[in-house]
Short mmCIF file of C-alpha atoms in Angstrom, two decimals:
data_model
loop_
_atom_site.label_atom_id
_atom_site.label_comp_id
_atom_site.label_asym_id
_atom_site.label_seq_id
_atom_site.Cartn_x
_atom_site.Cartn_y
_atom_site.Cartn_z
CA MET A 1 -141.06 -41.83 20.33
CA SER A 2 -140.87 -38.03 20.44
CA GLN A 3 -138.91 -36.00 17.95
CA LEU A 4 -138.27 -32.33 17.21
CA ARG A 5 -139.29 -30.64 13.97
CA ILE A 6 -137.32 -27.48 13.24
CA ARG A 7 -137.85 -25.13 10.31
CA GLY A 8 -134.75 -23.03 9.85
CA GLY A 9 -133.97 -19.78 8.13
CA SER A 10 -135.61 -17.36 10.60
CA ARG A 11 -133.68 -14.95 12.79
CA LEU A 12 -134.22 -15.22 16.55
CA GLN A 13 -135.77 -12.49 18.64
CA GLY A 14 -136.98 -12.72 22.24
CA GLU A 15 -136.23 -13.52 25.86
CA ALA A 16 -135.99 -16.75 27.82
CA ASP A 17 -135.25 -17.80 31.39
CA ILE A 18 -132.32 -20.10 32.07
CA GLN A 19 -133.15 -23.31 33.94
CA GLY A 20 -131.38 -24.51 37.05
CA ALA A 21 -128.07 -26.23 36.43
CA LYS A 22 -128.16 -29.95 35.65
CA ASN A 23 -124.58 -30.41 36.83
CA SER A 24 -125.38 -28.70 40.14
CA ILE A 25 -128.67 -30.30 41.05
CA LEU A 26 -127.48 -33.90 40.68
CA PRO A 27 -124.73 -33.76 43.38
CA ILE A 28 -127.00 -31.59 45.52
CA LEU A 29 -129.72 -34.26 45.38
CA ALA A 30 -127.15 -36.82 46.54
CA ALA A 31 -126.05 -34.41 49.28
CA THR A 32 -129.58 -34.30 50.74
CA LEU A 33 -128.85 -37.78 52.14
CA LEU A 34 -126.38 -36.19 54.57
CA THR A 35 -129.05 -34.10 56.28
CA ALA A 36 -131.54 -36.69 57.58
CA ASP A 37 -134.00 -33.82 57.25
CA GLN A 38 -136.21 -32.03 54.72
CA VAL A 39 -134.66 -29.86 52.01
CA GLU A 40 -136.47 -27.43 49.72
CA LEU A 41 -134.70 -27.01 46.37
CA ARG A 42 -135.84 -24.05 44.30
CA GLY A 43 -135.09 -23.59 40.62
CA CYS A 44 -134.78 -27.35 40.26
CA PRO A 45 -134.93 -28.28 36.55
CA ARG A 46 -137.31 -31.01 35.44
CA LEU A 47 -134.92 -33.31 33.61
CA ARG A 48 -134.63 -37.02 32.92
CA ASP A 49 -131.48 -37.13 35.05
CA VAL A 50 -133.30 -35.40 37.91
CA ASP A 51 -136.08 -37.99 37.62
CA ALA A 52 -133.42 -40.72 37.79
CA SER A 53 -131.99 -39.19 40.98
CA ILE A 54 -135.46 -38.96 42.51
CA HIS A 55 -136.01 -42.66 41.72
CA ILE A 56 -132.76 -43.50 43.52
CA LEU A 57 -133.75 -41.44 46.57
CA ARG A 58 -137.18 -43.09 46.72
CA ASP A 59 -135.64 -46.52 46.29
CA LEU A 60 -133.53 -45.78 49.37
CA GLY A 61 -136.68 -44.97 51.37
CA CYS A 62 -136.63 -41.17 51.04
CA ARG A 63 -139.51 -38.96 49.97
CA ALA A 64 -139.42 -36.48 47.12
CA ARG A 65 -142.25 -34.45 45.60
CA TRP A 66 -142.66 -31.47 43.34
CA GLU A 67 -144.30 -28.35 44.69
CA GLY A 68 -145.17 -25.92 41.93
CA GLU A 69 -143.22 -25.79 38.69
CA ASN A 70 -139.59 -25.95 39.83
CA THR A 71 -139.49 -26.53 43.60
CA LEU A 72 -138.57 -30.00 44.79
CA LEU A 73 -139.06 -31.11 48.41
CA VAL A 74 -136.78 -33.94 49.53
CA ASP A 75 -137.11 -35.64 52.92
CA THR A 76 -134.34 -38.13 53.70
CA ARG A 77 -135.26 -38.88 57.34
CA ALA A 78 -136.80 -42.24 56.45
CA LEU A 79 -133.72 -43.57 54.63
CA ASP A 80 -133.78 -47.35 55.09
CA GLY A 81 -131.40 -48.73 52.48
CA CYS A 82 -127.83 -48.43 51.28
CA ALA A 83 -128.01 -50.28 47.94
CA VAL A 84 -128.89 -48.82 44.55
CA SER A 85 -130.12 -51.27 41.92
CA GLU A 86 -128.29 -51.82 38.66
CA ARG A 87 -131.37 -50.66 36.74
CA LEU A 88 -131.32 -47.25 38.43
CA MET A 89 -127.55 -46.88 38.20
CA ARG A 90 -127.64 -47.46 34.45
CA GLU A 91 -129.96 -44.51 33.89
CA MET A 92 -127.22 -41.88 34.22
CA ARG A 93 -123.47 -41.48 34.59
CA SER A 94 -123.81 -39.09 37.53
CA SER A 95 -125.41 -41.78 39.69
CA ALA A 96 -121.90 -42.54 41.00
CA ILE A 97 -122.18 -39.37 43.08
CA PHE A 98 -124.50 -41.21 45.48
CA LEU A 99 -121.64 -43.44 46.64
CA GLY A 100 -119.92 -40.87 48.87
CA ALA A 101 -123.17 -39.63 50.39
CA ILE A 102 -124.51 -43.12 51.19
CA LEU A 103 -121.18 -44.13 52.74
CA ALA A 104 -121.14 -41.02 54.91
CA ARG A 105 -124.73 -41.58 56.06
CA CYS A 106 -124.86 -45.36 56.39
CA GLY A 107 -121.28 -46.59 56.71
CA GLN A 108 -121.83 -48.97 53.82
CA ALA A 109 -123.05 -48.88 50.22
CA GLU A 110 -123.69 -51.20 47.30
CA LEU A 111 -123.84 -49.83 43.76
CA SER A 112 -123.12 -51.07 40.25
CA TYR A 113 -121.09 -49.06 37.77
CA PRO A 114 -123.10 -46.14 36.32
CA GLY A 115 -124.49 -45.63 32.80
CA GLY A 116 -124.97 -42.41 30.77
CA CYS A 117 -123.87 -40.97 27.42
CA GLU A 118 -121.34 -43.03 25.48
CA LEU A 119 -118.53 -40.48 25.28
CA GLY A 120 -115.65 -42.88 25.74
CA PRO A 121 -114.08 -44.26 28.93
CA ARG A 122 -114.97 -42.30 32.06
CA PRO A 123 -113.63 -44.48 34.87
CA ILE A 124 -114.45 -43.73 38.50
CA ASP A 125 -111.02 -44.88 39.69
CA LEU A 126 -110.31 -41.47 41.27
CA HIS A 127 -113.59 -41.67 43.20
CA LEU A 128 -112.73 -45.09 44.59
CA SER A 129 -109.09 -44.27 45.35
CA GLY A 130 -110.10 -41.15 47.30
CA LEU A 131 -112.77 -43.00 49.25
CA ARG A 132 -110.24 -45.69 50.14
CA ASP A 133 -107.93 -42.93 51.39
CA LEU A 134 -110.74 -41.86 53.74
CA GLY A 135 -110.96 -45.39 55.12
CA ALA A 136 -113.52 -47.12 52.92
CA GLU A 137 -113.09 -50.78 52.05
CA ILE A 138 -114.27 -51.34 48.47
CA ASP A 139 -114.67 -54.62 46.62
CA ASP A 140 -115.52 -54.04 42.94
CA ALA A 141 -115.60 -57.65 41.77
CA GLY A 142 -118.28 -58.55 39.25
CA GLY A 143 -119.12 -54.96 38.30
CA VAL A 144 -120.76 -54.25 41.67
CA LEU A 145 -119.20 -51.95 44.27
CA HIS A 146 -119.46 -53.39 47.77
CA CYS A 147 -118.30 -50.65 50.14
CA LYS A 148 -117.84 -50.57 53.91
CA ALA A 149 -116.78 -47.57 55.95
CA PRO A 150 -117.93 -47.83 59.57
CA ARG A 151 -115.57 -44.94 60.36
CA LEU A 152 -114.30 -42.48 57.77
CA LYS A 153 -111.33 -40.36 58.77
CA GLY A 154 -110.32 -37.06 57.20
CA ARG A 155 -106.94 -36.71 55.52
CA GLU A 156 -105.24 -35.04 52.56
CA ILE A 157 -106.22 -36.45 49.18
CA VAL A 158 -104.36 -35.52 46.00
CA LEU A 159 -106.25 -35.95 42.72
CA SER A 160 -104.06 -36.71 39.71
CA LEU A 161 -106.48 -34.78 37.50
CA PRO A 162 -109.31 -32.34 38.33
CA SER A 163 -112.24 -34.73 38.10
CA VAL A 164 -115.55 -32.99 38.83
CA GLY A 165 -117.30 -36.18 39.94
CA ALA A 166 -114.45 -37.31 42.17
CA THR A 167 -114.19 -33.87 43.79
CA GLU A 168 -117.93 -33.86 44.54
CA ASN A 169 -118.00 -37.46 45.78
CA LEU A 170 -115.10 -36.83 48.15
CA MET A 171 -116.66 -33.60 49.44
CA LEU A 172 -119.82 -35.52 50.36
CA ALA A 173 -117.96 -38.42 51.96
CA ALA A 174 -115.71 -36.01 53.86
CA CYS A 175 -118.76 -34.43 55.51
CA GLY A 176 -119.26 -37.74 57.30
CA ALA A 177 -115.60 -38.25 58.19
CA SER A 178 -113.98 -37.28 61.45
CA GLY A 179 -111.42 -34.50 61.24
CA VAL A 180 -110.41 -32.37 58.27
CA THR A 181 -110.18 -33.57 54.68
CA THR A 182 -108.17 -31.57 52.16
CA ILE A 183 -108.71 -32.28 48.46
CA THR A 184 -105.75 -31.06 46.42
CA GLY A 185 -106.00 -30.91 42.64
CA ALA A 186 -109.75 -30.42 42.93
CA ALA A 187 -111.98 -29.44 40.01
CA GLN A 188 -112.84 -25.74 39.99
CA GLU A 189 -116.18 -25.65 38.14
CA PRO A 190 -118.93 -23.26 39.32
CA GLU A 191 -121.04 -26.33 40.14
CA ILE A 192 -118.45 -27.30 42.78
CA VAL A 193 -118.99 -23.86 44.37
CA ASP A 194 -122.76 -24.42 44.23
CA LEU A 195 -122.37 -27.74 46.06
CA GLN A 196 -120.22 -26.06 48.70
CA ASN A 197 -122.84 -23.34 49.15
CA PHE A 198 -125.57 -25.93 49.58
CA LEU A 199 -123.55 -27.91 52.12
CA SER A 200 -122.77 -24.69 54.01
CA ALA A 201 -126.50 -23.87 54.10
CA CYS A 202 -127.00 -27.27 55.74
CA GLY A 203 -124.42 -26.53 58.44
CA ALA A 204 -121.28 -28.07 56.93
CA ARG A 205 -117.89 -26.39 57.09
CA VAL A 206 -116.53 -26.47 53.55
CA SER A 207 -114.15 -23.95 52.00
CA GLY A 208 -111.98 -23.47 48.93
CA ALA A 209 -114.46 -24.50 46.22
CA GLY A 210 -113.60 -22.73 42.99
CA SER A 211 -109.88 -23.19 43.69
CA SER A 212 -107.66 -26.24 43.36
CA THR A 213 -107.83 -27.00 47.10
CA VAL A 214 -111.07 -27.80 48.93
CA SER A 215 -111.19 -28.28 52.69
CA VAL A 216 -113.97 -30.09 54.59
CA GLU A 217 -114.30 -30.23 58.37
CA GLY A 218 -116.32 -33.38 58.85
CA GLY A 219 -118.29 -34.96 61.64
CA ARG A 220 -120.80 -32.11 62.01
CA PRO A 221 -124.54 -32.91 62.07
CA LEU A 222 -126.24 -31.38 59.05
CA HIS A 223 -129.78 -30.05 58.82
CA GLY A 224 -132.27 -29.21 56.11
CA CYS A 225 -132.45 -25.88 54.32
CA THR A 226 -134.07 -23.96 51.48
CA TYR A 227 -131.69 -23.52 48.56
CA THR A 228 -131.86 -22.08 45.04
CA VAL A 229 -129.80 -23.88 42.38
CA MET A 230 -127.49 -21.82 40.16
CA PRO A 231 -128.46 -21.23 36.49
CA ASP A 232 -127.28 -23.74 33.91
CA ARG A 233 -124.24 -22.32 32.09
CA ILE A 234 -124.35 -24.94 29.32
CA ALA A 235 -128.04 -24.26 28.60
CA ALA A 236 -127.13 -20.56 28.40
CA ALA A 237 -124.24 -21.37 26.05
CA THR A 238 -126.63 -23.40 23.88
CA TYR A 239 -129.05 -20.53 23.38
CA LEU A 240 -126.25 -18.04 22.78
CA CYS A 241 -124.93 -20.36 20.07
CA ALA A 242 -128.46 -20.69 18.68
CA ALA A 243 -128.62 -16.92 18.22
CA ALA A 244 -125.14 -16.91 16.70
CA SER A 245 -126.18 -19.65 14.29
CA ALA A 246 -129.56 -18.27 13.18
CA GLY A 247 -128.80 -14.57 13.66
CA GLY A 248 -130.94 -12.15 15.62
CA GLU A 249 -131.06 -10.61 19.08
CA ILE A 250 -131.94 -12.45 22.30
CA PHE A 251 -131.80 -11.96 26.06
CA LEU A 252 -131.24 -14.80 28.56
CA ARG A 253 -132.60 -13.95 31.99
CA GLY A 254 -130.54 -15.31 34.86
CA ALA A 255 -127.53 -16.32 32.76
CA ARG A 256 -124.17 -15.44 34.32
CA GLU A 257 -121.37 -14.56 31.95
CA GLU A 258 -118.71 -15.16 34.60
CA HIS A 259 -119.61 -18.87 34.39
CA LEU A 260 -119.14 -19.13 30.61
CA SER A 261 -116.68 -16.40 29.71
CA THR A 262 -114.62 -18.71 27.49
CA VAL A 263 -117.72 -19.34 25.35
CA THR A 264 -118.73 -15.69 25.11
CA ALA A 265 -115.14 -14.75 24.24
CA VAL A 266 -115.21 -17.08 21.23
CA LEU A 267 -118.63 -15.81 20.12
CA ARG A 268 -117.37 -12.24 20.29
CA GLU A 269 -114.36 -13.22 18.21
CA ALA A 270 -116.75 -14.78 15.67
CA GLY A 271 -118.63 -11.48 15.36
CA CYS A 272 -121.41 -11.54 17.95
CA SER A 273 -122.19 -8.60 20.20
CA ILE A 274 -122.62 -9.77 23.80
CA LEU A 275 -123.56 -7.63 26.80
CA SER A 276 -124.20 -8.86 30.32
CA ASP A 277 -125.25 -7.57 33.72
CA ALA A 278 -126.77 -8.96 36.90
CA ALA A 279 -130.06 -9.63 35.08
CA GLY A 280 -128.63 -11.83 32.33
CA ILE A 281 -126.89 -11.89 28.95
CA ALA A 282 -127.89 -10.22 25.68
CA CYS A 283 -126.54 -11.54 22.37
CA ALA A 284 -126.86 -10.03 18.90
CA SER A 285 -125.67 -11.71 15.70
CA ARG A 286 -126.25 -9.50 12.65
CA ASP A 287 -123.82 -10.74 10.01
CA ARG A 288 -122.25 -13.99 8.84
CA LEU A 289 -119.87 -15.25 11.52
CA SER A 290 -116.12 -15.49 11.06
CA ALA A 291 -113.88 -18.46 11.86
CA VAL A 292 -112.02 -18.23 15.16
CA ARG A 293 -108.69 -19.29 16.61
CA PRO A 294 -108.36 -22.97 17.64
CA VAL A 295 -110.83 -24.04 20.31
CA ARG A 296 -109.33 -26.47 22.81
CA THR A 297 -111.47 -28.06 25.51
CA ALA A 298 -109.99 -28.14 29.02
CA PRO A 299 -111.04 -28.34 32.67
CA TYR A 300 -112.60 -25.17 34.06
CA PRO A 301 -111.75 -22.34 33.64
CA GLY A 302 -110.85 -23.60 30.16
CA PHE A 303 -113.32 -24.07 27.31
CA PRO A 304 -116.00 -26.56 28.45
CA THR A 305 -116.21 -29.86 26.64
CA ASP A 306 -120.01 -29.68 27.03
CA ALA A 307 -120.05 -26.61 24.74
CA GLN A 308 -117.76 -28.01 22.04
CA ALA A 309 -120.42 -29.57 19.81
CA ILE A 310 -122.77 -26.62 20.32
CA LEU A 311 -120.19 -24.03 19.27
CA MET A 312 -119.17 -26.22 16.34
CA ALA A 313 -122.77 -26.13 15.12
CA ALA A 314 -122.86 -22.33 15.40
CA LEU A 315 -119.78 -21.99 13.16
CA LEU A 316 -120.93 -24.27 10.33
CA LYS A 317 -121.72 -21.26 8.07
CA SER A 318 -118.82 -19.07 9.17
CA ARG A 319 -116.25 -17.54 6.86
CA GLY A 320 -113.04 -19.59 6.99
CA ALA A 321 -112.04 -22.68 8.97
CA THR A 322 -111.91 -23.33 12.71
CA VAL A 323 -109.93 -26.08 14.42
CA PHE A 324 -111.42 -27.86 17.44
CA GLU A 325 -109.31 -29.98 19.79
CA GLU A 326 -111.19 -32.26 22.18
CA ASN A 327 -109.02 -33.03 25.21
CA MET A 328 -111.60 -34.37 27.67
CA PHE A 329 -113.41 -37.32 26.03
CA SER A 330 -112.30 -39.66 23.28
CA SER A 331 -115.71 -40.06 21.59
CA ARG A 332 -117.10 -36.56 21.56
CA TYR A 333 -117.29 -36.08 17.80
CA ARG A 334 -120.17 -38.52 17.27
CA HIS A 335 -122.41 -35.61 16.25
CA VAL A 336 -120.20 -34.82 13.23
CA ASP A 337 -121.77 -37.43 10.92
CA GLU A 338 -125.23 -36.08 11.70
CA LEU A 339 -124.17 -32.47 11.05
CA SER A 340 -122.69 -33.65 7.74
CA ARG A 341 -126.16 -34.81 6.69
CA MET A 342 -127.15 -31.15 6.81
CA GLY A 343 -124.30 -30.07 4.54
CA ALA A 344 -121.64 -29.31 7.13
CA ASP A 345 -117.98 -29.52 6.07
CA ILE A 346 -116.17 -31.13 9.02
CA ARG A 347 -113.08 -33.31 8.92
CA VAL A 348 -112.02 -35.28 11.98
CA SER A 349 -108.58 -36.68 12.73
CA GLY A 350 -108.06 -38.11 16.20
CA ARG A 351 -108.76 -35.40 18.76
CA ALA A 352 -108.93 -32.66 16.14
CA ALA A 353 -111.84 -31.53 13.97
CA VAL A 354 -111.64 -28.85 11.28
CA VAL A 355 -114.86 -26.98 10.51
CA THR A 356 -114.82 -25.19 7.17
CA GLY A 357 -117.71 -22.79 6.86
CA THR A 358 -120.23 -23.31 4.09
CA GLU A 359 -122.70 -20.80 2.67
CA ARG A 360 -125.72 -23.11 2.92
CA LEU A 361 -127.05 -25.81 5.21
CA HIS A 362 -130.14 -27.84 4.41
CA GLY A 363 -132.67 -29.57 6.61
CA ALA A 364 -132.39 -33.34 7.03
CA PRO A 365 -133.57 -36.19 9.25
CA VAL A 366 -130.94 -36.61 11.99
CA ARG A 367 -130.63 -38.42 15.31
CA CYS A 368 -129.13 -37.48 18.66
CA THR A 369 -125.95 -39.31 19.54
CA ASP A 370 -125.62 -37.86 23.04
CA LEU A 371 -126.92 -34.96 25.15
CA ARG A 372 -124.82 -32.05 23.83
CA GLY A 373 -124.57 -33.52 20.35
CA GLY A 374 -128.38 -33.45 20.24
CA ALA A 375 -128.43 -29.79 21.25
CA ALA A 376 -125.88 -29.08 18.51
CA LEU A 377 -128.24 -30.53 15.91
CA CYS A 378 -130.93 -28.09 17.04
CA VAL A 379 -128.50 -25.17 16.81
CA ALA A 380 -127.48 -26.18 13.28
CA ALA A 381 -131.09 -26.74 12.18
CA LEU A 382 -131.95 -23.13 13.01
CA ALA A 383 -129.51 -21.97 10.32
CA ALA A 384 -130.50 -24.59 7.75
CA GLU A 385 -132.90 -24.13 4.85
CA GLY A 386 -136.03 -26.22 5.08
CA GLU A 387 -137.11 -28.71 7.74
CA THR A 388 -135.02 -30.82 10.07
CA THR A 389 -136.36 -33.66 12.18
CA VAL A 390 -134.30 -34.59 15.23
CA ARG A 391 -134.92 -38.10 16.53
CA GLU A 392 -133.89 -39.95 19.72
CA ILE A 393 -134.29 -36.77 21.75
CA GLY A 394 -134.31 -38.64 25.04
CA HIS A 395 -130.65 -37.64 25.19
CA ILE A 396 -131.62 -33.96 25.04
CA ASP A 397 -134.24 -34.44 27.77
CA ARG A 398 -131.47 -35.54 30.13
CA GLY A 399 -130.11 -32.00 30.27
CA TYR A 400 -132.70 -29.55 28.91
CA GLU A 401 -135.99 -28.98 30.66
CA ASP A 402 -137.79 -28.10 27.40
CA ILE A 403 -135.49 -27.05 24.58
CA ALA A 404 -138.40 -26.61 22.16
CA ARG A 405 -140.24 -24.27 24.55
CA ASP A 406 -137.13 -22.18 25.20
CA LEU A 407 -136.19 -21.86 21.53
CA ARG A 408 -139.78 -20.94 20.62
CA ARG A 409 -139.65 -18.13 23.18
CA LEU A 410 -136.58 -16.92 21.31
CA GLY A 411 -138.47 -16.95 18.03
CA ALA A 412 -137.53 -20.34 16.60
CA ASP A 413 -139.95 -22.43 14.55
CA ILE A 414 -139.65 -25.66 16.53
CA VAL A 415 -142.21 -28.17 17.82
CA ARG A 416 -142.04 -31.44 19.69
CA LEU A 417 -143.95 -34.22 17.96
#
């Protein structure tokens, strides 16, 4: 099995391009089912989760093929199924997003509960409740979702919390419903806006994405399009934190600071110099970082839970102590034990973790516990003395096209073995 070998202690220097967004491309791939046409997706990242989505599309009778490095052609005209196997559903948590699209296209769907990183309970109750509001009949006995919706009808749906997955699933289902659907309490992430932009390019009438209320005028035939996926804000945050951790000066082409301003604000507070324009983001870290005010994860536009472990890793050698409060997932400190192997001083109590900066970190054999926890180990290894081996990197491959390649371009001593 592959692993990463990282030799720390060197400052970073260089430029790298930011891949297309993982959390955008997955709902967009599900949305291609609504078109019954061919779609050309540019800037599509080559990830394990993208491969899983392609397998689902092909299993449903669709065609998908790569053209060049990062262009994916998807043709859903030959769709001939409405059931996704348990094996494919278990490959990733985001597979639940196919439910709304299949229902809208076929009027029925059969899926098992999805898999993915073990970050604590992430029920899809809001997805199912919203789909029932649109007229779907759902039987979830035995861990398999048997869904029927010969006629979806638009209506107002109020989400009790801003679930990204539920917002996206309901947007897709609403495209196939008659009348207008209004989603109140919607998630506001940039990836929701990207999904709206894709649907609009296919002929849908969707508005309000980026706010707490999204409106969808359903029942319109959709067509194919050519679309470029937004850059991945969490990948950008990872490489900014890598520079903060190791020190040095880097430039990330394509990164958009408006998508990760809460992260850059914390890095500036810690002592980094960050400049951005339409071309990307530059980050310089010249001195030892300082501890920052408490970091509390929250739905967008709050601090992203996906960046919590990565920022934690960047602050392991800071002056002082920083408090983290994880409010999104109950098991998102699983990376702490692995960071401790490298000399990190982290104490966890419930949802809180206190990171006390230490002057030295040392290389160690560590393993990935989840996607972002794995990236955090890489960030920490860059600031550690000696060699770190990171095992079970399949988690990292779910969300990073080639983290070793990108970090090498930024001057890191890292290889995939």
